[in-house]
Each structure stands twice: as C-alpha cells, then as structure tokens.
Amino acid sequence: MNILIVENEALVALQIESFVIAAGHAVVGIADTVASALALVTGQRPDIALVDMNLAEGDNGLTLAAHLHAMAIPVLLATGNCPTETPGNVAVGCLSKPFDCGELLNALRIVDQITAGTLVDPPPLSLRLFAQVA
Amino acid sequence: MTTHRLDLAADALAPDAPTMPSQPMPNPRALQDVVWAREDFLNQLGEGVIIADATGAITFVNSCAKELHGQAHLGVEPGNYSATYNLLTMDGEPYPDDLLPLSRAVLTGEVVIDERWRIRRADGSEILAIGSARPMNNEHGKQVGSVLIIRDDTRRHADEQALQELVRTKDMLLHEVNHRVKNSLQLVTSLLSLQAMRVDEAEVRAALNEASQRVAVVARIHQRLYTASEHDRVAIGALLREVAEDNIAAHAQDGRITLICACENPVILLDQAIPLALCVSELLVNAIKYSVAGRESGTIRLHVASTGDGNVHVAIEDDGAGLPAGFDPNRSTGLGMKIVQVLTRQLRAELTVDSVAGRTCFTIGFTPHPLS
C-alpha cells in the first residue's frame, strides 16, 4: 500500500513511517498541516491517508479528511480520543492513540479491506469504524 | 425612611459674596428646591453616597448608604466615623479613623480610590464594602466638603476568593502532574539502564543507554516545569545547559570535556521546548563524540541567544577534528541526525552546519510561538 502520513509530532510520524516501511508498504510522504498534505496528493494518489486529528499550526485533521474524502482517498484518523462519528462520514475509521506496530498494520489492512469490499475479520478494539461501513 | 437633608450642598452652592459682588443673591426658596431635587436623585442611586462638610461632619447619607450600614447618623465627626458606623479593616480590626477614605479626603484633600473595608451592621451582620472618597471643591478650588461613594462588594469578593482558590488548585494539580510525569519518565530511564547493564553485547548496551538518555531529556523538561511553577513554558538557556551537563556526564569520563555556556534564557512554550531540547541533545552527543575523538580532552560551547527579530538561535560547537567531508545533516541516515532532521522541520527551524578542522558548529534558528 501507498500511505500518506499526516501527523504533527515529528517523532511519531517517524515511528509510523518505520513501522509501515518495515511491513513492506510505501510512504507517499509525511505532512503536518492541511496545505502540506494536499500538496503531497497532487500528482500521486495514496491508497490510504493516516490523519492525526490535531495538526500543526492549529489545523484540524477533520478538515483535511473532508478534502481527501472528496478526492475518494480513504482516511484513517488517529487520535487519543476517537470521536463516535465524523461529520459527513469523511473517514473510514479512527485508530486510538497510542498504538503499537501491530495495531497500526492491522488497522491499515482492515481499512484496505473495507475499501476493497472484502472485509471479513471483526475489527480490533483499538480501531473504531464509522457508520458508513459498519 | 428618615430623610437626611443635604444642607452642606446648599452651603457649597451659595455664591462666595466677596469675590462676586455684582452677582445678585439667588432666591433661597429656589435654591432649596434644587438641593432637594439633588437629594432625591442621590437617594435613587444604587451606590451609597455619604457627604461630609469642610470640617468632616457628616451632613448627608443617601438611602443606599443607610441600607449598607443598617443605620445613618448625621453630624458625626472624622474621629468618630469608625466607632459610630462600626467600620472594620479587612482583618476585622476596628478601622483607624485617620486612615478611613472619607477621613483622608476631609483631612488631607486626598482622592482615595477603591479601598476595601468591612461594615458591621446594627443587626450584627457584616458586609464587605468597596469605596472611593474625594474632596469637593468650589469653583475657587476651596475644599468645601468630601464625598464617599460605597458599594457592597461581598458577593464579588467571595467570587474572587473562589476563583483564586480554583487557580491555586489548578496550579497544584499541574505541579503534581508534571512531578508525576517526571517521576514516571525517570522510572523508564532506570528500567532502560538496568536492562543495559544486563546485556553483554556492547552495541545493544549502547543502544539501551542512548534510549535512556533520550527519555531523560524529556524528564528533565518536566522537572523544570514543576520546579518553576510554569506549566506550559520553560526558560531554555538553563534547561539546555542542564541537558548538556547530563549528556557530558553520561558520554564522557570526568574532566575530558569542558563545557562553556554563553546562554541567554529566553522562555518558550513546551510544544517547542521538547523538540528543541531533544534536537540539541542529539547534537550535543554528536559534538561530544567528535570533540574527544582521538584525543584526551575537548571543549563544547553552547550558545543560546534571542536575536533582534524575535528569533532564537541555539548553537552547539565542538573543537574536534571536524565532520567527514561531504557531511550533510539533512541527508545523514543515523538515528540521531534523523531525529534532528524531523524535529527541526517540526520546529520550522533552520539547521545550519559549519565545519572545519578544529571547529564544528551546528546552529538551530527558529521563531518561538507567542506566549499567551
């Protein structure tokens, strides 16, 4: 999978990058604001965007999720306190922070399966799926 | 309610005959009407108004002031205000007469703003008053009396006390949280060091010790937060100096490294202080390594300065052999340099390196977020 990482804590982004690369995925880029993330998806198309709710410079991850959703890029949110729903169902699900390598890879795989319509496994507790797919 | 006539004001209104010989005397009946109209007006005010004549004898107490005191007495002299009206200091002591705002206005012509005191009413209940006293001068600048305006401050004062208590509690909790965070992080550093001591492979041991040191940098910041009782900001000069001392103690034998600090102490917010301190720590470890590589001793210089444009510059300099030719801090693949790269990017900082034999200097320049 090609993954876009949007995260305001640089070290967390670095960790996510190393997890997904070690698992054989590719990272499209790392961004920490709405504008820098949108700049990364012009001309290339990630299979999934992992988006933190709180971004740098006061940006909101949901704002970015709405943009990405409009471009039909599946969004997996990540935050300490997952919302029960997102306005307009702009994200597929939310991964509860902190997460470990296994939880992250599992969540990415499930979002991929949902997008492809092949979900069979029940989602783990650390992943909250939103109404559009549940 | 008894009406307390505003006789003093009538005196004040009377023209000063010797200086205005050509003015006709106003009709005394008309003048009395004016005075009573003013009195009615003053009785409708939500503030207490007490008026004294030039000698300080109380000549008027409006309805609100009477309510606040639970009583009203006219003719009271400055030496008897406190005892007659049961006025107490905030500590509950009888209020010294000569220090009362109205006395000060009467006796020295002073303007006293927003003084606070307690009033024990006739029925034994107590209120907190806030009041201001001013001299009243006639058109020639001669003081003809004084006026005291008072309000009941009991509820506002109680609200303020409750708010202060809330702020104290919040401060205490934040202090406690930072203390616990520091303790927990220190526990993590201990666990990592313990584990390091148990392994035989030097490389694994070094890696665990490095991890322990990185966690210690964050613990150090939380310690600074609770010792300074500033929960969201930290003075970075002193912090970075400590980080440098910790790193030197951990990575070099006693006396091999001399640390020279030229550090201003700008205060920055925590969300920038943590990445900055981690960055500087990595650069210091690097500098320590290069400084003593292949020799007995070396010197590390740490500079922290606020520049005129509001930016902060932090420089880490060593006197070692210099970086390998072609070294680019933004392309280096070691974890230390990778951490420096991503954190300087998070800080929106500019990282520059200047290296020749005998002097390598890394500089981080960034714009601190405005302090709220």
Coordinates of C-alpha atoms in Angstrom, one line a residue:
Chain A
M1 CA 0.0 0.0 0.0
N2 CA 1.0 3.6 -0.5
I3 CA 0.4 5.5 2.6
L4 CA 0.2 9.3 3.4
I5 CA 1.2 10.1 7.0
V6 CA -0.3 13.3 8.4
E7 CA 0.9 13.9 11.9
N8 CA 2.1 16.9 13.9
E9 CA 4.5 15.1 16.2
A10 CA 7.6 14.5 14.0
L11 CA 8.9 11.6 16.1
V12 CA 5.5 9.9 16.0
A13 CA 5.5 10.3 12.2
L14 CA 9.0 8.9 12.0
Q15 CA 7.9 5.9 14.0
I16 CA 4.8 5.3 11.9
E17 CA 7.0 5.6 8.8
S18 CA 9.4 3.0 10.0
F19 CA 6.6 0.6 11.0
V20 CA 4.9 0.7 7.6
I21 CA 8.1 0.6 5.6
A22 CA 9.3 -2.5 7.7
A23 CA 6.0 -4.1 6.8
G24 CA 6.6 -3.6 3.1
H25 CA 4.4 -0.6 2.5
A26 CA 5.5 2.6 0.8
V27 CA 5.1 6.1 2.3
V28 CA 3.9 8.8 -0.2
G29 CA 5.0 11.5 2.2
I30 CA 4.8 13.0 5.7
A31 CA 2.9 16.2 6.3
D32 CA 1.8 18.1 9.4
T33 CA -0.7 20.7 8.0
V34 CA -3.7 20.6 5.7
A35 CA -1.9 22.5 3.0
S36 CA 1.3 20.4 3.1
A37 CA -0.8 17.2 3.0
L38 CA -2.8 18.4 0.0
A39 CA 0.4 19.4 -1.8
L40 CA 1.6 15.8 -1.4
V41 CA -1.5 14.3 -3.0
T42 CA -1.4 16.4 -6.2
G43 CA 0.1 14.1 -8.8
Q44 CA 0.2 11.0 -6.7
R45 CA -2.5 9.1 -5.0
P46 CA -2.1 7.2 -1.7
D47 CA -4.2 4.1 -1.1
I48 CA -4.8 5.4 2.4
A49 CA -4.2 8.5 4.4
L50 CA -3.4 8.2 8.1
V51 CA -4.5 11.5 9.6
D52 CA -4.0 12.8 13.1
M53 CA -6.9 14.9 14.4
N54 CA -4.7 17.7 15.7
L55 CA -2.3 19.1 13.2
A56 CA 0.4 21.8 13.3
E57 CA -0.5 25.5 13.0
G58 CA -3.9 24.9 14.6
D59 CA -5.1 22.8 11.6
N60 CA -7.8 20.2 12.2
G61 CA -7.5 16.7 10.8
L62 CA -11.2 16.5 10.0
T63 CA -10.8 19.5 7.6
L64 CA -8.1 17.5 5.8
A65 CA -10.2 14.3 5.9
A66 CA -13.1 16.2 4.2
H67 CA -10.8 17.2 1.4
L68 CA -9.3 13.7 1.0
H69 CA -12.8 12.1 1.1
A70 CA -13.9 14.4 -1.7
M71 CA -10.9 13.1 -3.7
A72 CA -12.0 9.5 -2.8
I73 CA -8.9 8.8 -0.8
P74 CA -9.7 6.6 2.2
V75 CA -8.9 8.3 5.5
L76 CA -8.0 6.5 8.8
L77 CA -8.0 9.0 11.6
A78 CA -5.7 8.7 14.6
T79 CA -6.2 10.4 17.9
G80 CA -6.1 9.8 21.7
N81 CA -9.8 10.1 21.9
C82 CA -11.7 8.8 18.9
P83 CA -15.0 10.6 18.0
T84 CA -18.1 8.4 17.8
E85 CA -18.7 9.7 14.3
T86 CA -17.3 12.2 11.9
P87 CA -19.4 15.0 10.2
G88 CA -20.2 13.8 6.7
N89 CA -18.5 10.4 7.3
V90 CA -15.3 11.7 5.9
A91 CA -13.2 8.9 7.5
V92 CA -13.4 5.2 7.4
G93 CA -12.4 4.8 11.0
C94 CA -10.3 6.0 13.8
L95 CA -7.3 4.3 15.4
S96 CA -6.9 5.1 19.1
K97 CA -3.6 6.5 20.2
P98 CA -1.2 5.4 21.4
F99 CA -1.0 2.4 19.1
D100 CA 1.8 -0.2 18.6
C101 CA 3.1 -1.5 15.3
G102 CA 0.7 -4.5 15.2
E103 CA -2.4 -2.3 15.9
L104 CA -1.4 0.1 13.2
L105 CA -0.7 -2.5 10.5
N106 CA -3.9 -4.3 11.4
A107 CA -6.0 -1.1 11.1
L108 CA -4.4 -0.3 7.8
R109 CA -5.2 -3.8 6.5
I110 CA -8.8 -3.5 7.7
V111 CA -9.3 -0.1 6.1
D112 CA -7.9 -1.5 2.9
Q113 CA -10.3 -4.5 3.0
I114 CA -13.3 -2.2 3.7
T115 CA -12.3 0.0 0.7
A116 CA -12.0 -3.1 -1.5
G117 CA -15.2 -4.5 -0.1
T118 CA -13.5 -7.7 1.2
L119 CA -13.7 -7.2 5.0
V120 CA -14.2 -10.4 6.8
D121 CA -12.4 -10.1 10.1
P122 CA -14.0 -8.4 13.1
P123 CA -12.2 -5.1 13.8
P124 CA -9.9 -5.0 16.9
L125 CA -10.9 -2.9 19.9
S126 CA -8.3 -0.2 19.1
L127 CA -10.0 0.6 15.8
R128 CA -13.3 2.4 15.7
L129 CA -15.2 2.1 12.4
F130 CA -17.7 4.8 11.4
A131 CA -21.3 4.4 10.3
Q132 CA -20.7 4.3 6.5
V133 CA -19.1 0.9 6.7
A134 CA -20.3 -0.6 10.0
Chain B
M1 CA -37.2 56.2 55.8
T2 CA -35.9 59.3 57.5
T3 CA -34.6 61.9 55.1
H4 CA -31.2 63.4 55.7
R5 CA -31.2 66.8 54.4
L6 CA -28.4 67.9 52.1
D7 CA -27.5 71.1 53.9
L8 CA -23.8 71.1 53.1
A9 CA -24.5 71.1 49.4
A10 CA -26.6 74.2 50.0
D11 CA -23.6 75.9 51.6
A12 CA -21.4 74.8 48.7
L13 CA -23.9 76.2 46.2
A14 CA -24.0 79.6 47.9
P15 CA -22.1 82.2 45.9
D16 CA -18.9 83.5 47.6
A17 CA -20.2 87.0 48.1
P18 CA -16.9 89.0 48.4
T19 CA -15.4 87.7 45.1
M20 CA -18.6 88.1 43.1
P21 CA -20.1 91.4 44.2
S22 CA -22.0 92.0 41.0
Q23 CA -24.0 88.7 41.2
P24 CA -27.5 89.0 42.6
M25 CA -28.3 86.7 45.5
P26 CA -30.4 83.7 44.2
N27 CA -33.8 83.2 45.6
P28 CA -33.3 81.0 48.8
R29 CA -36.5 79.1 48.2
A30 CA -35.5 78.2 44.6
L31 CA -32.0 77.1 45.8
Q32 CA -33.6 74.8 48.4
D33 CA -35.7 73.2 45.6
V34 CA -32.5 72.5 43.7
V35 CA -30.9 70.9 46.7
W36 CA -33.9 68.7 47.4
A37 CA -34.1 67.6 43.8
R38 CA -30.4 66.5 44.0
E39 CA -31.1 64.7 47.3
D40 CA -34.0 62.8 45.7
F41 CA -31.7 61.9 42.8
L42 CA -28.9 60.7 45.2
N43 CA -31.5 58.6 47.2
Q44 CA -32.3 56.7 44.0
L45 CA -28.7 55.7 43.3
G46 CA -27.6 52.0 43.6
E47 CA -24.4 53.2 45.3
G48 CA -24.1 54.5 48.8
V49 CA -23.2 58.3 49.0
I50 CA -22.1 59.9 52.2
I51 CA -21.2 63.6 52.2
A52 CA -19.2 65.5 54.9
D53 CA -18.8 69.2 55.2
A54 CA -15.5 71.1 55.3
T55 CA -14.9 70.0 59.0
G56 CA -15.7 66.4 58.2
A57 CA -19.1 66.3 60.0
I58 CA -21.4 64.0 58.1
T59 CA -24.2 66.1 56.5
F60 CA -25.9 63.6 54.2
V61 CA -26.3 59.8 54.0
N62 CA -28.3 58.5 51.0
S63 CA -30.8 55.6 51.2
C64 CA -28.3 53.1 49.8
A65 CA -25.6 54.0 52.2
K66 CA -28.1 53.8 55.1
E67 CA -29.0 50.3 53.9
L68 CA -25.4 49.2 53.6
H69 CA -24.7 50.3 57.2
G70 CA -28.0 49.4 58.6
Q71 CA -28.1 52.9 60.2
A72 CA -27.5 56.5 59.4
H73 CA -26.2 59.2 61.7
L74 CA -25.6 62.8 60.8
G75 CA -23.1 65.2 62.4
V76 CA -20.6 62.5 63.1
E77 CA -17.0 63.9 63.2
P78 CA -14.0 62.2 61.5
G79 CA -12.7 61.0 64.8
N80 CA -15.9 59.0 65.4
Y81 CA -16.7 57.6 61.9
S82 CA -15.3 54.2 62.7
A83 CA -16.9 53.6 66.1
T84 CA -20.3 55.1 65.1
Y85 CA -20.7 53.1 61.8
N86 CA -18.8 50.0 63.1
L87 CA -16.1 50.1 60.4
L88 CA -13.5 47.3 60.4
T89 CA -10.4 46.6 58.4
M90 CA -10.4 43.5 56.1
D91 CA -8.7 41.7 59.0
G92 CA -11.6 42.5 61.3
E93 CA -9.8 45.1 63.4
P94 CA -11.5 48.5 64.2
Y95 CA -10.6 50.7 61.3
P96 CA -8.2 53.5 62.4
D97 CA -10.2 56.8 61.9
D98 CA -7.5 58.8 60.3
L99 CA -6.9 56.1 57.7
L100 CA -10.6 55.8 56.5
P101 CA -11.0 57.0 52.9
L102 CA -13.5 59.8 53.9
S103 CA -11.2 61.0 56.7
R104 CA -8.3 61.2 54.3
A105 CA -10.4 63.2 51.8
V106 CA -11.5 65.5 54.6
L107 CA -8.2 65.9 56.4
T108 CA -5.7 66.0 53.5
G109 CA -7.8 66.5 50.4
E110 CA -6.6 63.1 49.1
V111 CA -8.5 61.2 46.4
V112 CA -8.9 57.6 47.6
I113 CA -9.9 55.0 45.0
D114 CA -11.4 51.5 45.6
E115 CA -10.4 51.0 49.2
R116 CA -11.9 48.0 50.9
W117 CA -13.2 47.5 54.4
R118 CA -15.9 45.7 56.5
I119 CA -19.1 47.1 57.9
R120 CA -20.7 45.5 60.9
R121 CA -24.3 46.5 60.7
A122 CA -26.6 47.3 63.6
D123 CA -28.2 43.8 63.3
G124 CA -24.7 42.1 63.7
S125 CA -24.4 41.0 60.0
E126 CA -21.2 42.0 58.1
I127 CA -20.7 43.1 54.6
L128 CA -17.5 43.9 52.6
A129 CA -17.5 47.5 51.2
I130 CA -15.5 49.0 48.4
G131 CA -15.4 52.7 48.3
S132 CA -13.8 55.9 46.9
A133 CA -13.6 59.3 48.6
R134 CA -12.9 62.6 47.0
P135 CA -12.7 66.2 48.2
M136 CA -15.4 68.5 46.8
N137 CA -14.0 71.9 45.9
N138 CA -16.0 75.0 45.0
E139 CA -15.3 77.0 41.8
H140 CA -12.4 78.7 43.5
G141 CA -10.7 75.5 44.4
K142 CA -11.5 75.7 48.1
Q143 CA -12.4 72.4 49.7
V144 CA -16.0 72.8 51.0
G145 CA -16.6 69.1 51.8
S146 CA -15.9 65.5 50.8
V147 CA -17.9 62.7 49.3
L148 CA -17.7 59.0 49.8
I149 CA -19.2 56.5 47.3
I150 CA -19.5 52.9 48.5
R151 CA -20.7 49.6 47.1
D152 CA -21.5 46.3 48.6
D153 CA -18.5 44.1 47.5
T154 CA -19.4 41.0 49.5
R155 CA -20.5 38.8 46.6
R156 CA -17.9 39.9 44.2
H157 CA -15.2 39.4 46.8
A158 CA -16.5 35.9 47.6
D159 CA -16.5 35.1 43.8
E160 CA -12.9 36.4 43.6
Q161 CA -11.8 34.3 46.5
A162 CA -13.4 31.2 45.0
L163 CA -11.7 32.0 41.7
Q164 CA -8.3 32.4 43.4
E165 CA -8.9 29.1 45.2
L166 CA -9.7 27.5 41.9
V167 CA -6.5 28.9 40.3
R168 CA -4.5 27.6 43.3
T169 CA -6.0 24.2 42.9
K170 CA -5.3 24.1 39.2
D171 CA -1.7 25.2 39.8
M172 CA -1.3 22.5 42.4
L173 CA -2.7 19.8 40.1
L174 CA -0.5 20.8 37.2
H175 CA 2.5 20.9 39.5
E176 CA 1.6 17.4 40.7
V177 CA 1.0 16.1 37.1
N178 CA 4.4 17.4 35.9
H179 CA 6.0 15.9 39.0
R180 CA 4.5 12.5 38.3
V181 CA 5.3 12.7 34.6
K182 CA 8.9 13.4 35.5
N183 CA 9.0 10.5 38.1
S184 CA 7.4 8.1 35.6
L185 CA 9.9 9.1 32.9
Q186 CA 12.8 8.7 35.3
L187 CA 11.5 5.3 36.1
V188 CA 11.6 4.5 32.4
T189 CA 15.2 5.7 32.2
S190 CA 16.1 3.5 35.2
L191 CA 14.5 0.4 33.6
L192 CA 16.4 1.0 30.3
S193 CA 19.7 1.5 32.2
L194 CA 19.1 -1.6 34.2
Q195 CA 18.4 -3.6 31.1
A196 CA 21.5 -2.1 29.5
M197 CA 23.6 -3.4 32.4
R198 CA 22.4 -6.9 32.0
V199 CA 23.4 -7.4 28.3
D200 CA 26.8 -8.5 27.1
E201 CA 26.8 -7.1 23.6
A202 CA 28.4 -3.6 23.7
E203 CA 26.2 -2.4 20.8
V204 CA 22.9 -3.4 22.5
R205 CA 24.1 -1.9 25.8
A206 CA 25.0 1.4 24.0
A207 CA 21.6 1.4 22.3
L208 CA 19.7 1.0 25.5
N209 CA 21.8 3.7 27.2
E210 CA 21.1 6.0 24.3
A211 CA 17.3 5.4 24.7
S212 CA 17.6 6.0 28.4
Q213 CA 19.4 9.4 27.7
R214 CA 16.7 10.4 25.3
V215 CA 13.9 9.8 27.7
A216 CA 16.0 11.6 30.4
V217 CA 15.9 14.8 28.3
V218 CA 12.1 14.8 28.3
A219 CA 12.1 14.0 32.1
R220 CA 14.4 17.0 32.6
I221 CA 11.9 19.3 30.9
H222 CA 9.0 18.2 33.1
Q223 CA 11.2 18.6 36.2
R224 CA 11.9 22.2 35.1
L225 CA 8.1 22.8 34.6
Y226 CA 7.2 21.9 38.1
T227 CA 10.1 23.5 39.9
A228 CA 9.5 26.8 38.1
S229 CA 5.7 26.5 38.6
E230 CA 5.2 27.5 34.9
H231 CA 3.3 24.6 33.5
D232 CA 3.3 25.4 29.8
R233 CA 6.6 27.2 29.2
V234 CA 10.3 26.9 30.1
A235 CA 13.4 29.1 30.1
I236 CA 15.6 27.2 27.6
G237 CA 19.0 28.6 28.4
A238 CA 19.2 26.9 31.8
L239 CA 17.4 23.8 30.5
L240 CA 19.8 23.3 27.6
R241 CA 22.7 23.8 29.9
E242 CA 21.4 21.0 32.2
V243 CA 20.8 18.8 29.1
A244 CA 24.4 19.4 28.1
E245 CA 25.8 18.6 31.6
D246 CA 23.7 15.4 31.7
N247 CA 25.0 14.4 28.3
I248 CA 28.6 15.1 29.1
A249 CA 28.3 13.1 32.4
A250 CA 26.8 10.2 30.5
H251 CA 29.0 10.1 27.5
A252 CA 32.5 11.3 28.6
Q253 CA 34.7 10.5 31.5
D254 CA 35.2 13.1 34.2
G255 CA 37.2 16.1 33.1
R256 CA 37.6 15.1 29.5
I257 CA 35.0 17.7 28.2
T258 CA 34.9 21.3 29.2
L259 CA 31.5 22.9 28.8
I260 CA 31.4 26.6 28.1
C261 CA 27.9 28.2 28.1
A262 CA 27.0 31.6 26.7
C263 CA 23.3 31.2 27.3
E264 CA 20.6 33.8 27.4
N265 CA 17.4 32.4 28.9
P266 CA 14.5 33.0 26.6
V267 CA 11.2 31.5 27.7
I268 CA 9.4 29.3 25.1
L269 CA 6.3 27.2 25.1
L270 CA 6.5 23.5 25.9
D271 CA 5.4 22.3 22.5
Q272 CA 8.6 23.8 21.1
A273 CA 10.8 23.3 24.1
I274 CA 10.5 19.5 23.9
P275 CA 11.6 19.1 20.3
L276 CA 14.3 21.7 20.7
A277 CA 15.8 20.0 23.8
L278 CA 15.7 16.6 22.0
C279 CA 17.4 18.1 19.0
V280 CA 20.0 19.9 21.0
S281 CA 20.7 16.7 23.0
E282 CA 21.3 14.8 19.8
L283 CA 23.7 17.4 18.5
L284 CA 25.5 17.5 21.9
V285 CA 26.0 13.8 21.8
N286 CA 27.5 14.2 18.4
A287 CA 29.7 17.0 19.5
I288 CA 30.9 15.1 22.5
K289 CA 31.8 12.2 20.2
Y290 CA 33.7 14.3 17.7
S291 CA 35.3 16.6 20.3
V292 CA 37.2 13.9 22.1
A293 CA 37.7 11.5 19.1
G294 CA 41.3 10.5 19.2
R295 CA 42.4 12.9 21.9
E296 CA 42.4 13.3 25.7
S297 CA 40.1 16.3 26.1
G298 CA 37.9 18.7 24.3
T299 CA 35.6 21.7 24.7
I300 CA 31.9 22.1 23.9
R301 CA 30.4 25.5 23.5
L302 CA 26.7 26.1 23.9
H303 CA 25.2 29.4 22.8
V304 CA 21.6 30.4 23.3
A305 CA 20.6 33.9 22.1
S306 CA 17.5 35.8 21.2
T307 CA 18.0 37.8 18.0
G308 CA 16.7 41.2 17.4
D309 CA 14.0 39.9 15.1
G310 CA 12.4 37.8 17.9
N311 CA 14.0 34.5 16.7
V312 CA 16.0 32.2 18.9
H313 CA 19.4 30.8 17.9
V314 CA 21.0 27.8 19.6
A315 CA 24.5 26.8 18.6
I316 CA 26.4 23.7 19.6
E317 CA 30.1 23.9 18.9
D318 CA 33.0 21.5 19.4
D319 CA 36.7 21.8 18.8
G320 CA 37.2 18.3 17.3
A321 CA 38.6 17.1 14.1
G322 CA 35.5 18.2 12.1
L323 CA 32.8 16.4 10.2
P324 CA 33.6 14.0 7.4
A325 CA 33.9 15.6 4.0
G326 CA 30.5 15.9 2.3
F327 CA 28.6 15.5 5.5
D328 CA 25.0 16.9 5.1
P329 CA 23.0 17.0 8.3
N330 CA 19.8 16.8 6.2
R331 CA 20.8 13.6 4.5
S332 CA 22.6 11.7 7.3
T333 CA 20.9 8.4 8.0
G334 CA 22.0 7.8 11.6
L335 CA 19.0 7.9 14.1
G336 CA 20.5 10.9 15.9
M337 CA 20.6 13.0 12.8
K338 CA 17.2 11.7 11.6
I339 CA 15.7 12.9 14.9
V340 CA 17.4 16.3 14.4
Q341 CA 16.0 16.5 10.8
V342 CA 12.4 15.8 11.7
L343 CA 12.3 17.8 14.8
T344 CA 13.9 20.9 13.2
R345 CA 11.2 20.5 10.5
Q346 CA 8.5 20.4 13.2
L347 CA 10.0 23.5 14.8
R348 CA 10.0 25.2 11.4
A349 CA 13.7 25.8 12.3
E350 CA 16.7 26.3 10.1
L351 CA 19.6 24.0 10.7
T352 CA 23.0 25.0 9.5
V353 CA 26.3 23.4 10.0
D354 CA 29.7 25.0 9.7
S355 CA 32.7 22.6 10.0
V356 CA 36.4 23.0 9.6
A357 CA 39.2 21.1 11.3
G358 CA 39.2 22.2 15.0
R359 CA 35.7 23.8 14.9
T360 CA 32.3 22.3 14.1
C361 CA 29.2 24.3 14.8
F362 CA 25.5 23.4 14.4
T363 CA 23.1 26.2 14.6
I364 CA 19.3 25.9 15.0
G365 CA 17.4 29.1 14.3
F366 CA 13.6 29.2 14.9
T367 CA 10.7 31.6 15.7
P368 CA 9.2 31.0 19.1
H369 CA 5.4 30.8 19.3
P370 CA 4.0 33.9 21.0
L371 CA 3.5 33.4 24.8
S372 CA -0.1 33.7 25.8

